[in-house]
mmCIF file of C-alpha atoms and ligand atoms in Angstrom:
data_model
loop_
_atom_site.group_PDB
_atom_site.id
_atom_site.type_symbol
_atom_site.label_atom_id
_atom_site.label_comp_id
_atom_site.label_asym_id
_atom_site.label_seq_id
_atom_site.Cartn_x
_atom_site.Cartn_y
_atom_site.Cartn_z
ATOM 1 C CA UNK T 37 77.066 180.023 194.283
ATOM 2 C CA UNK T 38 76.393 176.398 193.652
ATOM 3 C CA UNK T 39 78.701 173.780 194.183
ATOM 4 C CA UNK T 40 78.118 169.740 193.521
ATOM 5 C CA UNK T 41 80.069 166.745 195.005
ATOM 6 C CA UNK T 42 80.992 164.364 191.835
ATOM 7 C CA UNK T 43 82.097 161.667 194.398
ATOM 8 C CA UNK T 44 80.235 160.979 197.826
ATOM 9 C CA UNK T 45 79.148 157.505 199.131
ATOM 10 C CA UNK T 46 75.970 158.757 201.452
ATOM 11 C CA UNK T 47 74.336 155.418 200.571
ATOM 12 C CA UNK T 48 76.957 154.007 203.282
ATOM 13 C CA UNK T 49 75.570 152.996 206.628
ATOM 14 C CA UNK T 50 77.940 155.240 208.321
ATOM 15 C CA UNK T 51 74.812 157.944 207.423
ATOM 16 C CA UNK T 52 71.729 155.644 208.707
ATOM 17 C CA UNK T 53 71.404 158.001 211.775
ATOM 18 C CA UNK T 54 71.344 161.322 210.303
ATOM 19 C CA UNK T 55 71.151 161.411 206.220
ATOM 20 C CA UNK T 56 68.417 164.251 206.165
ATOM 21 C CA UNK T 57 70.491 166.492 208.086
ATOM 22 C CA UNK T 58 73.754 165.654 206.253
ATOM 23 C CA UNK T 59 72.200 166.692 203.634
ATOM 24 C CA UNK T 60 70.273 169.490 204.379
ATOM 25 C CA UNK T 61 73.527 170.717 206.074
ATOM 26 C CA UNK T 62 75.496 169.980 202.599
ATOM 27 C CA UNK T 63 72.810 172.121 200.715
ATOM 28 C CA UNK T 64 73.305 175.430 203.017
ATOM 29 C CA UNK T 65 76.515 175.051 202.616
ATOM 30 C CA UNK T 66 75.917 175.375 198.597
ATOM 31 C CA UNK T 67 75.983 171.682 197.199
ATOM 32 C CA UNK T 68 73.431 171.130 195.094
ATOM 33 C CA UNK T 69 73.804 167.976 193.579
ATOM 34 C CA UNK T 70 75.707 164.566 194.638
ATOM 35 C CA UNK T 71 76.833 162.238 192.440
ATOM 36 C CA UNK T 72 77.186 158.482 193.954
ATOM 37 C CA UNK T 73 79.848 156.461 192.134
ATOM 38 C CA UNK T 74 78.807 152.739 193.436
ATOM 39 C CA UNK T 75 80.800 150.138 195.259
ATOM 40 C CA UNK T 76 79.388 146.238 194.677
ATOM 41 C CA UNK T 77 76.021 144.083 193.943
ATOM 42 C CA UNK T 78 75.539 144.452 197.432
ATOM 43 C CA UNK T 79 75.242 148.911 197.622
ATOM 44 C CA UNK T 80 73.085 148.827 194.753
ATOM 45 C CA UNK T 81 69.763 149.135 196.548
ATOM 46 C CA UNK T 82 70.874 151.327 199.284
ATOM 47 C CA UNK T 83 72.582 153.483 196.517
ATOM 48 C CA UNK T 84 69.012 153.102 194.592
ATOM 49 C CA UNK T 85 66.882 153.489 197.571
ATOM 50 C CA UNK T 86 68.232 157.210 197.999
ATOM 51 C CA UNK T 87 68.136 158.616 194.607
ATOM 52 C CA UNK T 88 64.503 157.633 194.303
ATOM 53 C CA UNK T 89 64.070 159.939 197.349
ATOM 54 C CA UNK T 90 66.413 162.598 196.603
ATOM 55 C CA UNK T 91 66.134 164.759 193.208
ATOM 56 C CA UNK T 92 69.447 165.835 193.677
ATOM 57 C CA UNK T 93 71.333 162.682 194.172
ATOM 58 C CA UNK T 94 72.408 160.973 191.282
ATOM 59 C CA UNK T 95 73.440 157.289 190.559
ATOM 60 C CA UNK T 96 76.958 155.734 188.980
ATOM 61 C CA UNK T 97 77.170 151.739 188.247
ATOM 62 C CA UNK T 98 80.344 150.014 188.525
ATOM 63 C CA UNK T 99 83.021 147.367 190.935
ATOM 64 C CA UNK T 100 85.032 148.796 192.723
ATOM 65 C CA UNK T 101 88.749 147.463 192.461
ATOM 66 C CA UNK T 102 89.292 146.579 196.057
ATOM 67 C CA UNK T 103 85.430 144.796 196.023
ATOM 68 C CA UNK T 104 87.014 142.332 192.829
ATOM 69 C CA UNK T 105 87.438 139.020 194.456
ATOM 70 C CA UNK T 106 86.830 135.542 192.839
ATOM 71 C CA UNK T 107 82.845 136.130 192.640
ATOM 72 C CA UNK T 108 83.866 139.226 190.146
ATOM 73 C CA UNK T 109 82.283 137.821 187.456
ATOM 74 C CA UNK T 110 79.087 137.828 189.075
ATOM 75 C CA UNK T 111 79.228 140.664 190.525
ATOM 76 C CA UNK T 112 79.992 142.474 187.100
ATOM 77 C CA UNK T 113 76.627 140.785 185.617
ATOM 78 C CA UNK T 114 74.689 142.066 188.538
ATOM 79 C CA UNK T 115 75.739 146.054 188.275
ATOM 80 C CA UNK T 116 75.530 145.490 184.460
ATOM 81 C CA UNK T 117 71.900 144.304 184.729
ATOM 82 C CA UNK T 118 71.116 147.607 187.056
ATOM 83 C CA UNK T 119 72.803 149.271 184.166
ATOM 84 C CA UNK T 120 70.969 148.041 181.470
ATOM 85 C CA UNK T 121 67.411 148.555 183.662
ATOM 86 C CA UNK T 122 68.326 151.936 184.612
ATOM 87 C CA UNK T 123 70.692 153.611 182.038
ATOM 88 C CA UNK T 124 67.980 156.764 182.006
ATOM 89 C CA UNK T 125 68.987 157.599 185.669
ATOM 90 C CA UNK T 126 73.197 156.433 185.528
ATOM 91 C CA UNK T 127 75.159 159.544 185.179
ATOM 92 C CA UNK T 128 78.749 157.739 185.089
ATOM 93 C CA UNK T 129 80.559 153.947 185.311
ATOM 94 C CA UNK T 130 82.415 153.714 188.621
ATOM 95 C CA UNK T 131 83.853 153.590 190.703
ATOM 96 C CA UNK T 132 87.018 151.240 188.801
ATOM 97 C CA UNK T 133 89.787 151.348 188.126
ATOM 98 C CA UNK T 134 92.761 148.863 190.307
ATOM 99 C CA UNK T 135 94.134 149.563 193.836
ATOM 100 C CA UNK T 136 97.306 147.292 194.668
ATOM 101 C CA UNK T 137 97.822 149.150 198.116
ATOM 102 C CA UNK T 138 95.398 146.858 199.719
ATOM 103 C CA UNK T 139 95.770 143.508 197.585
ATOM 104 C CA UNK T 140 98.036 142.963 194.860
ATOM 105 C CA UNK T 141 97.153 139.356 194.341
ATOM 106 C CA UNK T 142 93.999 140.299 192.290
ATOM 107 C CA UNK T 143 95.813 142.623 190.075
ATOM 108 C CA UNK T 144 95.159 140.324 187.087
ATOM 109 C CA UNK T 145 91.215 140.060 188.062
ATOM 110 C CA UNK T 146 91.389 143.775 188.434
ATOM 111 C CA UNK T 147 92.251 144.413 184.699
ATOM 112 C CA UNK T 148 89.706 142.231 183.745
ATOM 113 C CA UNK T 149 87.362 144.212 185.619
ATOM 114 C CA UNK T 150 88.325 147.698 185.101
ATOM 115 C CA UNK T 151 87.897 146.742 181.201
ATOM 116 C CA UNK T 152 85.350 145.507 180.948
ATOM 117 C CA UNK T 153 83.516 148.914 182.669
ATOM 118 C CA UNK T 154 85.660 150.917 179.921
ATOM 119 C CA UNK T 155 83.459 149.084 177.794
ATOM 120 C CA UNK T 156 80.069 149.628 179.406
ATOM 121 C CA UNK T 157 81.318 153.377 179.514
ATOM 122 C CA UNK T 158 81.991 153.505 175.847
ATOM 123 C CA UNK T 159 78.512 151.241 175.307
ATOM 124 C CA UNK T 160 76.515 153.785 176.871
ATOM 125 C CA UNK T 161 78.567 157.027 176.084
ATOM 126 C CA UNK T 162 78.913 157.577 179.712
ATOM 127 C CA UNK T 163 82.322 158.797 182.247
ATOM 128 C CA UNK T 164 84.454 156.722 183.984
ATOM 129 C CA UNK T 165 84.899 157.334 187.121
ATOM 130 C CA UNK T 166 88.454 155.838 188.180
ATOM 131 C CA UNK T 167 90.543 154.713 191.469
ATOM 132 C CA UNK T 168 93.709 154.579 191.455
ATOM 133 C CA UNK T 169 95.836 153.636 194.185
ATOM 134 C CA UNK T 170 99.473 152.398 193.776
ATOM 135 C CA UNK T 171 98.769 151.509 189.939
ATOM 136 C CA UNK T 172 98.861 154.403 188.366
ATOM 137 C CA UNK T 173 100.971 152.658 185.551
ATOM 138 C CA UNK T 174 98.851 149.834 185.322
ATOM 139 C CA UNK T 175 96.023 152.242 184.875
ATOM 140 C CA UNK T 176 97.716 154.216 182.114
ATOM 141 C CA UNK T 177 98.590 150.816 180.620
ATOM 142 C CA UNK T 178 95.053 149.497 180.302
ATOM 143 C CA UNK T 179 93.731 152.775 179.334
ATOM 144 C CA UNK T 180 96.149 153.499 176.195
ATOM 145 C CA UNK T 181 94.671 151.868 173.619
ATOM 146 C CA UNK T 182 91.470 153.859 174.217
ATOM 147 C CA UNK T 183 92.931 157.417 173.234
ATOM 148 C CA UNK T 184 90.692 158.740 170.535
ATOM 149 C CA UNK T 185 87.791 156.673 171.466
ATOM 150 C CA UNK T 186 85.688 159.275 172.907
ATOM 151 C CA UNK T 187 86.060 157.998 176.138
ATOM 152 C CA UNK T 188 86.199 160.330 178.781
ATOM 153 C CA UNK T 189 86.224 160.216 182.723
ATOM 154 C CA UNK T 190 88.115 161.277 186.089
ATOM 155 C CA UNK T 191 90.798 160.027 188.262
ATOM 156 C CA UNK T 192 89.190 160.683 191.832
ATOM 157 C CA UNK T 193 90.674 161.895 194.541
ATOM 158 C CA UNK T 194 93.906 162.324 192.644
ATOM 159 C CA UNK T 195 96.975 162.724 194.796
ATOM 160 C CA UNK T 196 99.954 161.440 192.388
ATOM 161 C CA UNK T 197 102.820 163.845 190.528
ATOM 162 C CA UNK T 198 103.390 166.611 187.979
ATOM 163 C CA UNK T 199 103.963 163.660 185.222
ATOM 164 C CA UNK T 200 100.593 161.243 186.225
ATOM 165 C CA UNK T 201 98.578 164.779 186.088
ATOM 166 C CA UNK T 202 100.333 166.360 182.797
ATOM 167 C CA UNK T 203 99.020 162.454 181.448
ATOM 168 C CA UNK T 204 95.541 162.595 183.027
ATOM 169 C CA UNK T 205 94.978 165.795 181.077
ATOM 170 C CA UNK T 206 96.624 165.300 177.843
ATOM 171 C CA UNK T 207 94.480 161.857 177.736
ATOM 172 C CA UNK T 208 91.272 164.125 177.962
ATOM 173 C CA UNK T 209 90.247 162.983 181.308
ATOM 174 C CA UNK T 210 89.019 165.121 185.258
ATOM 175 C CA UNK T 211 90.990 165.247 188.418
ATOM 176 C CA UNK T 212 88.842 165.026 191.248
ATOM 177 C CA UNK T 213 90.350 166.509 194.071
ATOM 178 C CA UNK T 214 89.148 165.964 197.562
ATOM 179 C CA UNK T 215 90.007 166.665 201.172
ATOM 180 C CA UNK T 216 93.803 165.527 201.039
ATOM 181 C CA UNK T 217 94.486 168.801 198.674
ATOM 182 C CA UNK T 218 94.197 170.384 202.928
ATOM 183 C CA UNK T 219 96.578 168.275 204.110
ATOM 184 C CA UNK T 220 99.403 170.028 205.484
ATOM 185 C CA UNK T 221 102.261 167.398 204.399
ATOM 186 C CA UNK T 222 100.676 167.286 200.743
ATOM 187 C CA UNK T 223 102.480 167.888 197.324
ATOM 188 C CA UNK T 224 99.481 168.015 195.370
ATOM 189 C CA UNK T 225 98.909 172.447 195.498
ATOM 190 C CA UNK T 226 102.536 172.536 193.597
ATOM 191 C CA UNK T 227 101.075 169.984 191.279
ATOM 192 C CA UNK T 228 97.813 171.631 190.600
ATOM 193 C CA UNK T 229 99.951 174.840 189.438
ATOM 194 C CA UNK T 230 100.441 172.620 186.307
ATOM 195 C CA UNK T 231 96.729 171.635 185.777
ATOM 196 C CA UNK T 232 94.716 173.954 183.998
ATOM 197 C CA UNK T 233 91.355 174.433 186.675
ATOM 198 C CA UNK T 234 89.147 173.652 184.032
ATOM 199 C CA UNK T 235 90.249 169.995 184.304
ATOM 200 C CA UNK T 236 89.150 169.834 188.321
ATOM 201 C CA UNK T 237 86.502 168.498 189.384
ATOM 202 C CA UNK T 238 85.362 169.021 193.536
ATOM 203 C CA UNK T 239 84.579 165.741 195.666
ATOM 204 C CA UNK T 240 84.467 164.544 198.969
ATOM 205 C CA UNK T 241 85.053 160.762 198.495
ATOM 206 C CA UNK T 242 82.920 161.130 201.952
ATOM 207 C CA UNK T 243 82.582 159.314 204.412
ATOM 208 C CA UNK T 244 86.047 158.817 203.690
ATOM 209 C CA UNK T 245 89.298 161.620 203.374
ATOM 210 C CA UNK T 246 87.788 164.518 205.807
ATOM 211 C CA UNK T 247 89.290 167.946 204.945
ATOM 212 C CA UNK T 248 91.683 169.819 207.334
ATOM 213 C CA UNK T 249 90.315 170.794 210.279
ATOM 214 C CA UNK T 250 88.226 167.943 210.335
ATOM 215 C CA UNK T 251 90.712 165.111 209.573
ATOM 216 C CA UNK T 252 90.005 161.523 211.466
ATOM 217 C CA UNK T 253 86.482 162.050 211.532
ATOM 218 C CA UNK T 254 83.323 161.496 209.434
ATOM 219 C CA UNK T 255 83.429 163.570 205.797
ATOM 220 C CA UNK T 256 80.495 164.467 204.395
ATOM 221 C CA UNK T 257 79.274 167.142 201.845
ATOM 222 C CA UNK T 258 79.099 169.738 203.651
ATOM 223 C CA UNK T 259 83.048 169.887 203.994
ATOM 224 C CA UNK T 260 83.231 170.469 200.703
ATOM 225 C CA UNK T 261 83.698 173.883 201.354
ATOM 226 C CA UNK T 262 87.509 173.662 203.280
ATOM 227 C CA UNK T 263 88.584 172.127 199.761
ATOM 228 C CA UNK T 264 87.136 174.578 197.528
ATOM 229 C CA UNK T 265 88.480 177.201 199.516
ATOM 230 C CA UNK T 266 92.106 175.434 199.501
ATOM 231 C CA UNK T 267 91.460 174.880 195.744
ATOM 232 C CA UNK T 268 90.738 179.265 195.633
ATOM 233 C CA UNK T 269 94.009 179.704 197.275
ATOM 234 C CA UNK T 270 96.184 177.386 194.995
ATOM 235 C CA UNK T 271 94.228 178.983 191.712
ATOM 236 C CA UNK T 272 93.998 183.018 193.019
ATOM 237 C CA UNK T 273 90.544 182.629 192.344
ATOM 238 C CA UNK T 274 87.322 184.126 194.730
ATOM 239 C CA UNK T 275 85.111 180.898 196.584
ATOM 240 C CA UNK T 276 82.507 181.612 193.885
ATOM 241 C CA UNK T 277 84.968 181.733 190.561
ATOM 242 C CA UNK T 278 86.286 178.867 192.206
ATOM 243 C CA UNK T 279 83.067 176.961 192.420
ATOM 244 C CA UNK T 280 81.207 178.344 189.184
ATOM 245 C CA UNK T 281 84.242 177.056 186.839
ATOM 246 C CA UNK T 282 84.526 173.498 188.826
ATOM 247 C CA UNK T 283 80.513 173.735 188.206
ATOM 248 C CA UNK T 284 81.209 174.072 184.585
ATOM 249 C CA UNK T 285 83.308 171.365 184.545
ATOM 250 C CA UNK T 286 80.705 168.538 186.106
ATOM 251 C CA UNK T 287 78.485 169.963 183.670
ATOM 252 C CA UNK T 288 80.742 169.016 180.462
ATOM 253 C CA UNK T 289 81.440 165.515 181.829
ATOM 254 C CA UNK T 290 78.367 164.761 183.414
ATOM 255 C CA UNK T 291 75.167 163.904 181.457
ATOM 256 C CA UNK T 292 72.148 165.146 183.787
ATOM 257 C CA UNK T 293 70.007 167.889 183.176
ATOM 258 C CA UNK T 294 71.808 170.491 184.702
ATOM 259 C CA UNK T 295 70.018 173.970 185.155
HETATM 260 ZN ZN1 ZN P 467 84.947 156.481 196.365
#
């Protein structure tokens, strides 16, 4: 039984203190690999620092939506330089995408950004990994004319309708679903009954969107578990069906050398 967290941020200094045994708690508890979608110029080294130490942590380059402020330009060159220097090691663009629950002045700097990673993702043949908060429409809208392009990718931490998954999935792309799936006041099991489970993908977003019973506090890895076990509720599947499939699935979208 081997699971792997497609979305974690462990570079983040919430982990300073204890990283070794976040992880080493996250591995007995089955995850085996962590993907680490990227933030801004400024997470880069932390981000790079641990996947020189880890073999089982993996990097992403990208902006994400709520970091694009007037500087985005900038910033864009900087991740595309860490790109460029190390496109062996980058499993996926992202995090992107545009959030207007936090600031919807910057929607129009938001577009820019968020295309201009669909093209580094098409450039290098690699996922996009998107967020999508409030602008679900402004995502589809940006992301139409790229049908048939080969592009592929995942909506993380998806918690929008029947009709924004029934579009994920017909455009080709991954639903990452995280620790809100436990909630108890959530829609999103009835809306999962209409997404085939080989389109999921398991994350924790950590240190962000604990799983029920850990809500309010620090996620990490490790609680990976309370949403695959939700997720082998919602599908009538065993824990390890569950997490062999959603295994499957990284290991279509994600170029690493998976064994
Ligand atoms: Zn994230």
């Amino acid at each position: 039984m081997k699971l792997v967290d497609t979305h974690c941020h462990i570079y983040l200094n919430d982990f300073n203190q204890d990283l070794d045994e976040v992880l080493s708690k996250a591995r007995t508890a089955g995850v085996e690999k962590f993907f680490l979608p990227n933030i801004d110029a400024t997470t880069l080294e932390p981000l790079h620092r641990l996947v020189i130490d880890h073999m089982d942590v993996y990097p992403m380059a990208g902006l994400h939506p709520s970091s694009v402020k007037e500087d985005y330009q900038i910033q864009l060159a900087k991740i595309y330089s860490y790109l460029k220097a190390n496109s062996d090691k980058i499993i996926a663009i992202g995090e992107t995408g545009i959030d207007l629950y936090w600031d919807t002045s910057t929607l129009e700097v938001q577009i820019a950004s968020f295309k201009e990673q669909i093209r580094w993702a098409l450039e290098f043949d690699l996922p996009l990994v998107i967020h999508s908060r409030n602008a679900f429409n402004e995502i589809a809208e940006v992301l139409n004319p790229f049908r048939n392009t080969g592009l592929k990718g995942v909506f993380h931490c998806f918690t929008g309708d029947k009709e924004q998954a029934a579009w994920i999935v017909d455009f080709g792309f991954y639903l990452g679903i995280g620790g809100v799936v436990t909630y108890k006041k959530t829609t999103l099991p009835d809306v999962l009954k209409h997404v085939p489970l080989e389109r999921i993908l398991t994350e924790t977003d950590a240190p962000y969107l604990s799983p029920m019973p850990h809500r309010g506090k620090r996620n990490e890895p490790a609680l990976m578990v309370e949403t695959v076990k939700k997720l082998s509720e919602i599908y009538s599947k065993t824990f390890s069906e569950l997490a062999s499939i959603t295994w499957n699935n990284a290991k279509n979208l994600f170029p690493i050398a998976w064994r």
